[in-house]
mmCIF file of C-alpha atoms and ligand atoms in Angstrom:
data_model
loop_
_atom_site.group_PDB
_atom_site.id
_atom_site.type_symbol
_atom_site.label_atom_id
_atom_site.label_comp_id
_atom_site.label_asym_id
_atom_site.label_seq_id
_atom_site.Cartn_x
_atom_site.Cartn_y
_atom_site.Cartn_z
ATOM 1 C CA UNK A 67 -31.618 -45.832 -125.892
ATOM 2 C CA UNK A 68 -28.689 -46.130 -128.440
ATOM 3 C CA UNK A 69 -26.494 -44.730 -126.288
ATOM 4 C CA UNK A 70 -27.388 -47.205 -123.242
ATOM 5 C CA UNK A 71 -27.044 -50.050 -125.551
ATOM 6 C CA UNK A 72 -23.595 -48.848 -126.632
ATOM 7 C CA UNK A 73 -22.535 -48.442 -123.085
ATOM 8 C CA UNK A 74 -23.409 -52.186 -122.248
ATOM 9 C CA UNK A 75 -21.394 -53.422 -125.218
ATOM 10 C CA UNK A 76 -18.460 -51.183 -124.023
ATOM 11 C CA UNK A 77 -18.904 -53.226 -120.588
ATOM 12 C CA UNK A 78 -18.782 -56.676 -122.014
ATOM 13 C CA UNK A 79 -15.396 -57.979 -122.467
ATOM 14 C CA UNK A 80 -14.619 -60.026 -125.368
ATOM 15 C CA UNK A 81 -13.352 -63.514 -124.615
ATOM 16 C CA UNK A 82 -12.307 -66.472 -126.823
ATOM 17 C CA UNK A 83 -14.756 -68.948 -126.500
ATOM 18 C CA UNK A 84 -14.407 -72.374 -125.560
ATOM 19 C CA UNK A 85 -16.458 -75.230 -127.009
ATOM 20 C CA UNK A 86 -17.197 -78.334 -124.824
ATOM 21 C CA UNK A 87 -19.601 -80.427 -126.891
ATOM 22 C CA UNK A 88 -22.716 -78.353 -127.591
ATOM 23 C CA UNK A 89 -21.864 -75.868 -124.806
ATOM 24 C CA UNK A 90 -19.781 -72.709 -125.487
ATOM 25 C CA UNK A 91 -18.113 -70.899 -122.941
ATOM 26 C CA UNK A 92 -17.331 -67.447 -123.231
ATOM 27 C CA UNK A 93 -19.955 -66.739 -126.103
ATOM 28 C CA UNK A 94 -23.126 -64.822 -126.126
ATOM 29 C CA UNK A 95 -24.932 -66.802 -123.768
ATOM 30 C CA UNK A 96 -24.279 -67.531 -119.922
ATOM 31 C CA UNK A 97 -23.531 -71.320 -119.248
ATOM 32 C CA UNK A 98 -24.786 -72.826 -115.857
ATOM 33 C CA UNK A 99 -23.018 -75.965 -114.553
ATOM 34 C CA UNK A 100 -24.852 -77.913 -111.932
ATOM 35 C CA UNK A 101 -24.762 -81.164 -109.980
ATOM 36 C CA UNK A 102 -23.709 -82.794 -106.878
ATOM 37 C CA UNK A 103 -20.337 -81.690 -104.780
ATOM 38 C CA UNK A 104 -19.964 -85.683 -105.088
ATOM 39 C CA UNK A 105 -21.559 -88.641 -106.884
ATOM 40 C CA UNK A 106 -22.584 -90.860 -104.037
ATOM 41 C CA UNK A 107 -24.573 -93.720 -105.977
ATOM 42 C CA UNK A 108 -25.767 -94.153 -109.318
ATOM 43 C CA UNK A 109 -29.575 -93.247 -108.273
ATOM 44 C CA UNK A 110 -28.352 -90.225 -106.402
ATOM 45 C CA UNK A 111 -26.568 -88.876 -109.601
ATOM 46 C CA UNK A 112 -29.280 -89.923 -112.019
ATOM 47 C CA UNK A 113 -31.913 -87.765 -109.893
ATOM 48 C CA UNK A 114 -29.965 -84.736 -109.327
ATOM 49 C CA UNK A 115 -28.905 -84.943 -113.195
ATOM 50 C CA UNK A 116 -32.418 -85.063 -114.387
ATOM 51 C CA UNK A 117 -33.682 -82.001 -111.924
ATOM 52 C CA UNK A 118 -30.998 -79.643 -113.029
ATOM 53 C CA UNK A 119 -31.346 -80.499 -116.640
ATOM 54 C CA UNK A 120 -35.199 -79.805 -116.479
ATOM 55 C CA UNK A 121 -34.382 -76.570 -114.658
ATOM 56 C CA UNK A 122 -32.282 -75.620 -117.611
ATOM 57 C CA UNK A 123 -28.553 -76.383 -116.832
ATOM 58 C CA UNK A 124 -26.465 -76.549 -119.666
ATOM 59 C CA UNK A 125 -23.939 -79.031 -118.398
ATOM 60 C CA UNK A 126 -23.474 -81.479 -115.469
ATOM 61 C CA UNK A 127 -20.845 -81.684 -112.485
ATOM 62 C CA UNK A 128 -20.268 -84.301 -109.936
ATOM 63 C CA UNK A 129 -17.071 -85.200 -107.889
ATOM 64 C CA UNK A 130 -15.784 -88.569 -108.434
ATOM 65 C CA UNK A 131 -12.378 -88.079 -106.767
ATOM 66 C CA UNK A 132 -12.782 -85.834 -103.853
ATOM 67 C CA UNK A 133 -9.738 -83.969 -102.004
ATOM 68 C CA UNK A 134 -10.828 -83.465 -98.670
ATOM 69 C CA UNK A 135 -9.266 -81.491 -95.696
ATOM 70 C CA UNK A 136 -10.332 -84.172 -93.131
ATOM 71 C CA UNK A 137 -9.083 -87.607 -94.477
ATOM 72 C CA UNK A 138 -11.940 -89.441 -92.446
ATOM 73 C CA UNK A 139 -14.465 -87.760 -94.526
ATOM 74 C CA UNK A 140 -15.963 -89.051 -97.571
ATOM 75 C CA UNK A 141 -13.327 -89.064 -100.517
ATOM 76 C CA UNK A 142 -15.678 -89.849 -103.450
ATOM 77 C CA UNK A 143 -16.485 -93.214 -105.094
ATOM 78 C CA UNK A 144 -13.375 -93.057 -106.794
ATOM 79 C CA UNK A 145 -12.786 -95.891 -109.672
ATOM 80 C CA UNK A 146 -16.113 -97.121 -108.520
ATOM 81 C CA UNK A 147 -17.780 -93.870 -109.449
ATOM 82 C CA UNK A 148 -16.479 -93.858 -113.239
ATOM 83 C CA UNK A 149 -19.251 -96.310 -114.730
ATOM 84 C CA UNK A 150 -21.885 -94.529 -112.814
ATOM 85 C CA UNK A 151 -20.799 -91.139 -114.174
ATOM 86 C CA UNK A 152 -20.791 -92.510 -117.606
ATOM 87 C CA UNK A 153 -24.031 -94.073 -117.636
ATOM 88 C CA UNK A 154 -25.768 -90.894 -115.874
ATOM 89 C CA UNK A 155 -23.820 -88.458 -118.461
ATOM 90 C CA UNK A 156 -25.114 -90.511 -121.344
ATOM 91 C CA UNK A 157 -28.724 -90.871 -119.834
ATOM 92 C CA UNK A 158 -29.349 -87.219 -119.723
ATOM 93 C CA UNK A 159 -27.090 -86.380 -122.640
ATOM 94 C CA UNK A 160 -25.421 -83.477 -121.193
ATOM 95 C CA UNK A 161 -21.620 -82.718 -121.138
ATOM 96 C CA UNK A 162 -19.969 -83.660 -117.765
ATOM 97 C CA UNK A 163 -17.071 -82.098 -115.816
ATOM 98 C CA UNK A 164 -15.139 -83.573 -112.855
ATOM 99 C CA UNK A 165 -12.266 -83.021 -110.908
ATOM 100 C CA UNK A 166 -8.847 -84.818 -111.960
ATOM 101 C CA UNK A 167 -6.847 -85.006 -108.605
ATOM 102 C CA UNK A 168 -3.772 -86.752 -110.019
ATOM 103 C CA UNK A 169 -2.038 -87.002 -113.518
ATOM 104 C CA UNK A 170 -2.461 -90.816 -113.247
ATOM 105 C CA UNK A 171 -6.334 -90.493 -113.295
ATOM 106 C CA UNK A 172 -6.424 -88.540 -116.825
ATOM 107 C CA UNK A 173 -6.498 -91.690 -119.033
ATOM 108 C CA UNK A 174 -9.563 -93.025 -117.184
ATOM 109 C CA UNK A 175 -11.170 -90.378 -116.361
ATOM 110 C CA UNK A 176 -10.830 -89.010 -119.734
ATOM 111 C CA UNK A 177 -13.020 -91.667 -121.008
ATOM 112 C CA UNK A 178 -15.880 -90.233 -118.838
ATOM 113 C CA UNK A 179 -15.695 -86.335 -118.713
ATOM 114 C CA UNK A 180 -16.235 -83.966 -121.367
ATOM 115 C CA UNK A 181 -13.967 -81.541 -119.474
ATOM 116 C CA UNK A 182 -11.230 -81.814 -116.680
ATOM 117 C CA UNK A 183 -11.435 -79.803 -113.602
ATOM 118 C CA UNK A 184 -8.584 -78.758 -111.570
ATOM 119 C CA UNK A 185 -9.451 -78.022 -108.143
ATOM 120 C CA UNK A 186 -8.472 -75.140 -105.908
ATOM 121 C CA UNK A 187 -5.823 -77.300 -104.086
ATOM 122 C CA UNK A 188 -4.235 -78.321 -107.345
ATOM 123 C CA UNK A 189 -3.906 -74.891 -108.966
ATOM 124 C CA UNK A 190 -0.332 -74.924 -108.016
ATOM 125 C CA UNK A 191 0.272 -78.464 -109.244
ATOM 126 C CA UNK A 192 2.324 -77.713 -112.446
ATOM 127 C CA UNK A 193 2.817 -81.314 -113.310
ATOM 128 C CA UNK A 194 -0.852 -81.915 -113.367
ATOM 129 C CA UNK A 195 -1.251 -78.524 -115.224
ATOM 130 C CA UNK A 196 1.302 -79.637 -117.697
ATOM 131 C CA UNK A 197 -0.118 -82.951 -118.387
ATOM 132 C CA UNK A 198 -3.574 -81.689 -118.848
ATOM 133 C CA UNK A 199 -2.084 -79.511 -121.422
ATOM 134 C CA UNK A 200 -0.995 -82.307 -123.523
ATOM 135 C CA UNK A 201 -4.468 -83.790 -123.617
ATOM 136 C CA UNK A 202 -7.219 -82.880 -125.974
ATOM 137 C CA UNK A 203 -9.816 -82.071 -123.632
ATOM 138 C CA UNK A 204 -11.007 -78.527 -122.196
ATOM 139 C CA UNK A 205 -9.869 -77.708 -118.644
ATOM 140 C CA UNK A 206 -11.759 -75.866 -116.015
ATOM 141 C CA UNK A 207 -9.368 -74.158 -113.734
ATOM 142 C CA UNK A 208 -10.315 -73.129 -110.523
ATOM 143 C CA UNK A 209 -8.298 -70.355 -108.607
ATOM 144 C CA UNK A 210 -6.083 -71.584 -105.842
ATOM 145 C CA UNK A 211 -7.624 -70.473 -102.468
ATOM 146 C CA UNK A 212 -4.449 -68.602 -101.495
ATOM 147 C CA UNK A 213 -3.222 -67.549 -105.225
ATOM 148 C CA UNK A 214 -2.773 -64.255 -106.431
ATOM 149 C CA UNK A 215 -4.563 -63.198 -109.732
ATOM 150 C CA UNK A 216 -1.273 -63.221 -111.625
ATOM 151 C CA UNK A 217 -0.428 -66.588 -110.097
ATOM 152 C CA UNK A 218 -3.835 -67.759 -111.431
ATOM 153 C CA UNK A 219 -2.944 -66.442 -114.822
ATOM 154 C CA UNK A 220 0.320 -68.240 -114.942
ATOM 155 C CA UNK A 221 -1.164 -71.476 -113.981
ATOM 156 C CA UNK A 222 -3.492 -71.162 -116.921
ATOM 157 C CA UNK A 223 -0.386 -70.620 -118.990
ATOM 158 C CA UNK A 224 1.194 -73.776 -117.773
ATOM 159 C CA UNK A 225 -1.727 -75.569 -119.501
ATOM 160 C CA UNK A 226 -1.877 -73.576 -122.753
ATOM 161 C CA UNK A 227 2.020 -73.572 -123.127
ATOM 162 C CA UNK A 228 1.732 -77.241 -123.648
ATOM 163 C CA UNK A 229 -0.602 -76.748 -126.544
ATOM 164 C CA UNK A 230 -4.189 -77.070 -125.079
ATOM 165 C CA UNK A 231 -5.658 -73.581 -125.237
ATOM 166 C CA UNK A 232 -9.156 -74.707 -124.247
ATOM 167 C CA UNK A 233 -8.965 -73.129 -120.802
ATOM 168 C CA UNK A 234 -11.968 -71.891 -118.855
ATOM 169 C CA UNK A 235 -11.392 -70.182 -115.395
ATOM 170 C CA UNK A 236 -13.529 -70.466 -112.211
ATOM 171 C CA UNK A 237 -13.301 -68.033 -109.260
ATOM 172 C CA UNK A 238 -14.227 -70.183 -106.062
ATOM 173 C CA UNK A 239 -13.285 -67.879 -103.202
ATOM 174 C CA UNK A 240 -10.264 -67.145 -101.446
ATOM 175 C CA UNK A 241 -8.712 -67.391 -97.779
ATOM 176 C CA UNK A 242 -8.986 -64.046 -96.178
ATOM 177 C CA UNK A 243 -9.255 -63.025 -92.411
ATOM 178 C CA UNK A 244 -13.147 -63.429 -92.881
ATOM 179 C CA UNK A 245 -14.488 -66.436 -91.520
ATOM 180 C CA UNK A 246 -18.309 -65.790 -91.510
ATOM 181 C CA UNK A 247 -18.296 -67.401 -94.879
ATOM 182 C CA UNK A 248 -16.318 -70.211 -95.867
ATOM 183 C CA UNK A 249 -14.182 -68.196 -98.668
ATOM 184 C CA UNK A 250 -14.208 -64.793 -99.822
ATOM 185 C CA UNK A 251 -15.453 -64.813 -103.455
ATOM 186 C CA UNK A 252 -13.465 -61.959 -105.472
ATOM 187 C CA UNK A 253 -15.712 -60.677 -108.289
ATOM 188 C CA UNK A 254 -13.460 -58.047 -108.992
ATOM 189 C CA UNK A 255 -10.537 -60.475 -109.332
ATOM 190 C CA UNK A 256 -12.530 -62.692 -111.487
ATOM 191 C CA UNK A 257 -13.408 -59.618 -113.795
ATOM 192 C CA UNK A 258 -9.672 -58.557 -113.848
ATOM 193 C CA UNK A 259 -8.584 -62.036 -114.946
ATOM 194 C CA UNK A 260 -11.228 -62.249 -117.650
ATOM 195 C CA UNK A 261 -10.156 -58.940 -119.212
ATOM 196 C CA UNK A 262 -6.528 -59.830 -118.604
ATOM 197 C CA UNK A 263 -6.591 -63.443 -120.366
ATOM 198 C CA UNK A 264 -9.638 -63.090 -122.435
ATOM 199 C CA UNK A 265 -10.570 -66.499 -121.251
ATOM 200 C CA UNK A 266 -14.143 -67.328 -120.181
ATOM 201 C CA UNK A 267 -14.456 -67.057 -116.399
ATOM 202 C CA UNK A 268 -17.292 -68.705 -114.151
ATOM 203 C CA UNK A 269 -18.016 -68.235 -110.532
ATOM 204 C CA UNK A 270 -18.641 -70.949 -107.946
ATOM 205 C CA UNK A 271 -20.979 -69.387 -105.573
ATOM 206 C CA UNK A 272 -21.093 -72.563 -103.621
ATOM 207 C CA UNK A 273 -17.658 -73.086 -102.517
ATOM 208 C CA UNK A 274 -17.353 -69.133 -102.565
ATOM 209 C CA UNK A 275 -19.730 -68.791 -99.719
ATOM 210 C CA UNK A 276 -20.283 -72.048 -98.137
ATOM 211 C CA UNK A 277 -23.997 -71.008 -97.338
ATOM 212 C CA UNK A 278 -27.002 -71.874 -99.355
ATOM 213 C CA UNK A 279 -28.638 -68.776 -98.504
ATOM 214 C CA UNK A 280 -25.838 -66.883 -100.237
ATOM 215 C CA UNK A 281 -25.626 -68.888 -103.419
ATOM 216 C CA UNK A 282 -28.449 -67.266 -105.350
ATOM 217 C CA UNK A 283 -27.448 -63.479 -104.623
ATOM 218 C CA UNK A 284 -24.046 -63.785 -105.351
ATOM 219 C CA UNK A 285 -25.027 -65.832 -108.568
ATOM 220 C CA UNK A 286 -27.053 -63.053 -109.862
ATOM 221 C CA UNK A 287 -24.279 -60.590 -109.086
ATOM 222 C CA UNK A 288 -21.903 -62.655 -111.219
ATOM 223 C CA UNK A 289 -24.410 -62.485 -114.097
ATOM 224 C CA UNK A 290 -24.841 -58.923 -113.799
ATOM 225 C CA UNK A 291 -21.133 -58.234 -113.683
ATOM 226 C CA UNK A 292 -20.377 -60.111 -117.127
ATOM 227 C CA UNK A 293 -18.830 -63.138 -115.981
ATOM 228 C CA UNK A 294 -19.418 -66.063 -118.382
ATOM 229 C CA UNK A 295 -21.238 -68.565 -116.076
ATOM 230 C CA UNK A 296 -21.772 -70.478 -112.868
ATOM 231 C CA UNK A 297 -20.523 -73.806 -111.369
ATOM 232 C CA UNK A 298 -23.146 -74.552 -108.642
ATOM 233 C CA UNK A 299 -23.902 -77.609 -106.290
ATOM 234 C CA UNK A 300 -27.106 -78.830 -106.022
ATOM 235 C CA UNK A 301 -28.315 -82.228 -104.103
ATOM 236 C CA UNK A 302 -31.736 -83.656 -103.792
ATOM 237 C CA UNK A 303 -31.545 -83.689 -100.008
ATOM 238 C CA UNK A 304 -28.548 -81.443 -98.956
ATOM 239 C CA UNK A 305 -29.030 -82.218 -95.205
ATOM 240 C CA UNK A 306 -28.227 -85.944 -96.072
ATOM 241 C CA UNK A 307 -25.237 -85.070 -98.493
ATOM 242 C CA UNK A 308 -21.883 -86.828 -98.036
ATOM 243 C CA UNK A 309 -20.162 -83.494 -98.578
ATOM 244 C CA UNK A 310 -20.847 -79.873 -98.771
ATOM 245 C CA UNK A 311 -24.556 -80.217 -97.824
ATOM 246 C CA UNK A 312 -24.539 -76.747 -96.226
ATOM 247 C CA UNK A 313 -23.900 -74.928 -99.440
ATOM 248 C CA UNK A 314 -25.757 -77.180 -102.051
ATOM 249 C CA UNK A 315 -29.204 -75.765 -103.212
ATOM 250 C CA UNK A 316 -31.943 -78.383 -103.310
ATOM 251 C CA UNK A 317 -34.143 -78.781 -106.534
ATOM 252 C CA UNK A 318 -36.648 -75.903 -105.536
ATOM 253 C CA UNK A 319 -33.654 -73.736 -104.948
ATOM 254 C CA UNK A 320 -31.963 -74.562 -108.166
ATOM 255 C CA UNK A 321 -35.316 -73.840 -110.013
ATOM 256 C CA UNK A 322 -35.290 -70.471 -108.233
ATOM 257 C CA UNK A 323 -31.884 -69.547 -109.323
ATOM 258 C CA UNK A 324 -32.504 -70.388 -112.795
ATOM 259 C CA UNK A 325 -35.976 -68.498 -113.023
ATOM 260 C CA UNK A 326 -34.241 -65.451 -111.098
ATOM 261 C CA UNK A 327 -31.102 -65.445 -113.448
ATOM 262 C CA UNK A 328 -33.132 -64.667 -116.806
ATOM 263 C CA UNK A 329 -34.379 -61.180 -115.789
ATOM 264 C CA UNK A 330 -30.810 -60.413 -114.694
ATOM 265 C CA UNK A 331 -29.252 -61.667 -117.948
ATOM 266 C CA UNK A 332 -32.036 -59.986 -119.907
ATOM 267 C CA UNK A 333 -30.974 -56.659 -118.325
ATOM 268 C CA UNK A 334 -27.532 -57.326 -119.601
ATOM 269 C CA UNK A 335 -28.582 -58.309 -123.103
ATOM 270 C CA UNK A 336 -27.307 -61.985 -122.483
ATOM 271 C CA UNK A 337 -29.394 -65.308 -122.853
ATOM 272 C CA UNK A 338 -29.122 -68.255 -120.927
ATOM 273 C CA UNK A 339 -27.141 -71.106 -122.821
ATOM 274 C CA UNK A 340 -29.993 -73.494 -123.989
ATOM 275 C CA UNK A 341 -29.558 -77.132 -124.151
ATOM 276 C CA UNK A 342 -29.043 -78.804 -127.285
HETATM 277 C C1 PEP B 51 -15.333 -78.667 -106.373
HETATM 278 O O1 PEP B 51 -15.904 -78.039 -107.269
HETATM 279 O O2 PEP B 51 -15.781 -80.010 -106.452
HETATM 280 C C2 PEP B 51 -14.442 -78.512 -105.364
HETATM 281 C C3 PEP B 51 -13.846 -79.490 -104.693
HETATM 282 O O3 PEP B 51 -14.144 -77.093 -105.399
HETATM 283 P P1 PEP B 51 -12.728 -76.455 -104.873
HETATM 284 O O4 PEP B 51 -11.527 -77.154 -105.471
HETATM 285 O O5 PEP B 51 -12.928 -75.029 -105.435
HETATM 286 O O6 PEP B 51 -12.697 -76.542 -103.643
HETATM 287 MN MN1 MN B 52 -18.014 -79.215 -102.932
#
């Protein structure tokens, strides 16, 4: 028994924790961030926020500025979404992360978010990374879809070199020859960079797979493997979502994810991050 416990400790990489309000990334607890791909309306976001909070999420997500491959698709509410996001964040009392797609958004978006997200398309945008390095807000840095691990590590370095060491990484899948899944989530790579940089690393199983039925099993694998948390897309009616419905969990699906995470985390001696 003692020996087994010792082995678990050896497997766990020690990372430098990053604090976002009441939430600690890279501490003992596993952190789940959940919410819609995009904020579509105040009512839509409010309903989803209440549901993910009730199911035990520690933090809220919701896109305001969306970089879409097809310019004719929904690009988020933009400026009109800022006040809506702020109101829901305050209503549920959870820290909130949203993507910043342009350095010019930093001052206004900074009034609304507790953490800036850098999306996969911007991991190589060094002027954005440097500007975020000069802010006092933590940064959730997603892996570029065609970025090598070393390039991802150096992108984090671009932020930290400017003085902001509060960086959390998120593996969201890379582009490979495979097309059955939207991306190829690289769990081994996520573990490699966690050990290399000693920064907290999350998995995004939603963009990682693009398929709802694969989100829960992949999320459980991340928890078992020793990653520090998840970024998950949830929608009240995924079939009607304006973006990424096929990979979004509905409320029952998210509750199932949270229920199934608990025994997996218990098996690796890790609690689920509680809300404050
Ligand atoms: C997102 O999480 O909102 C997102 C757009 O993801 P990615 O940048 O990984 O595609
Ligand atoms: Mn999305």
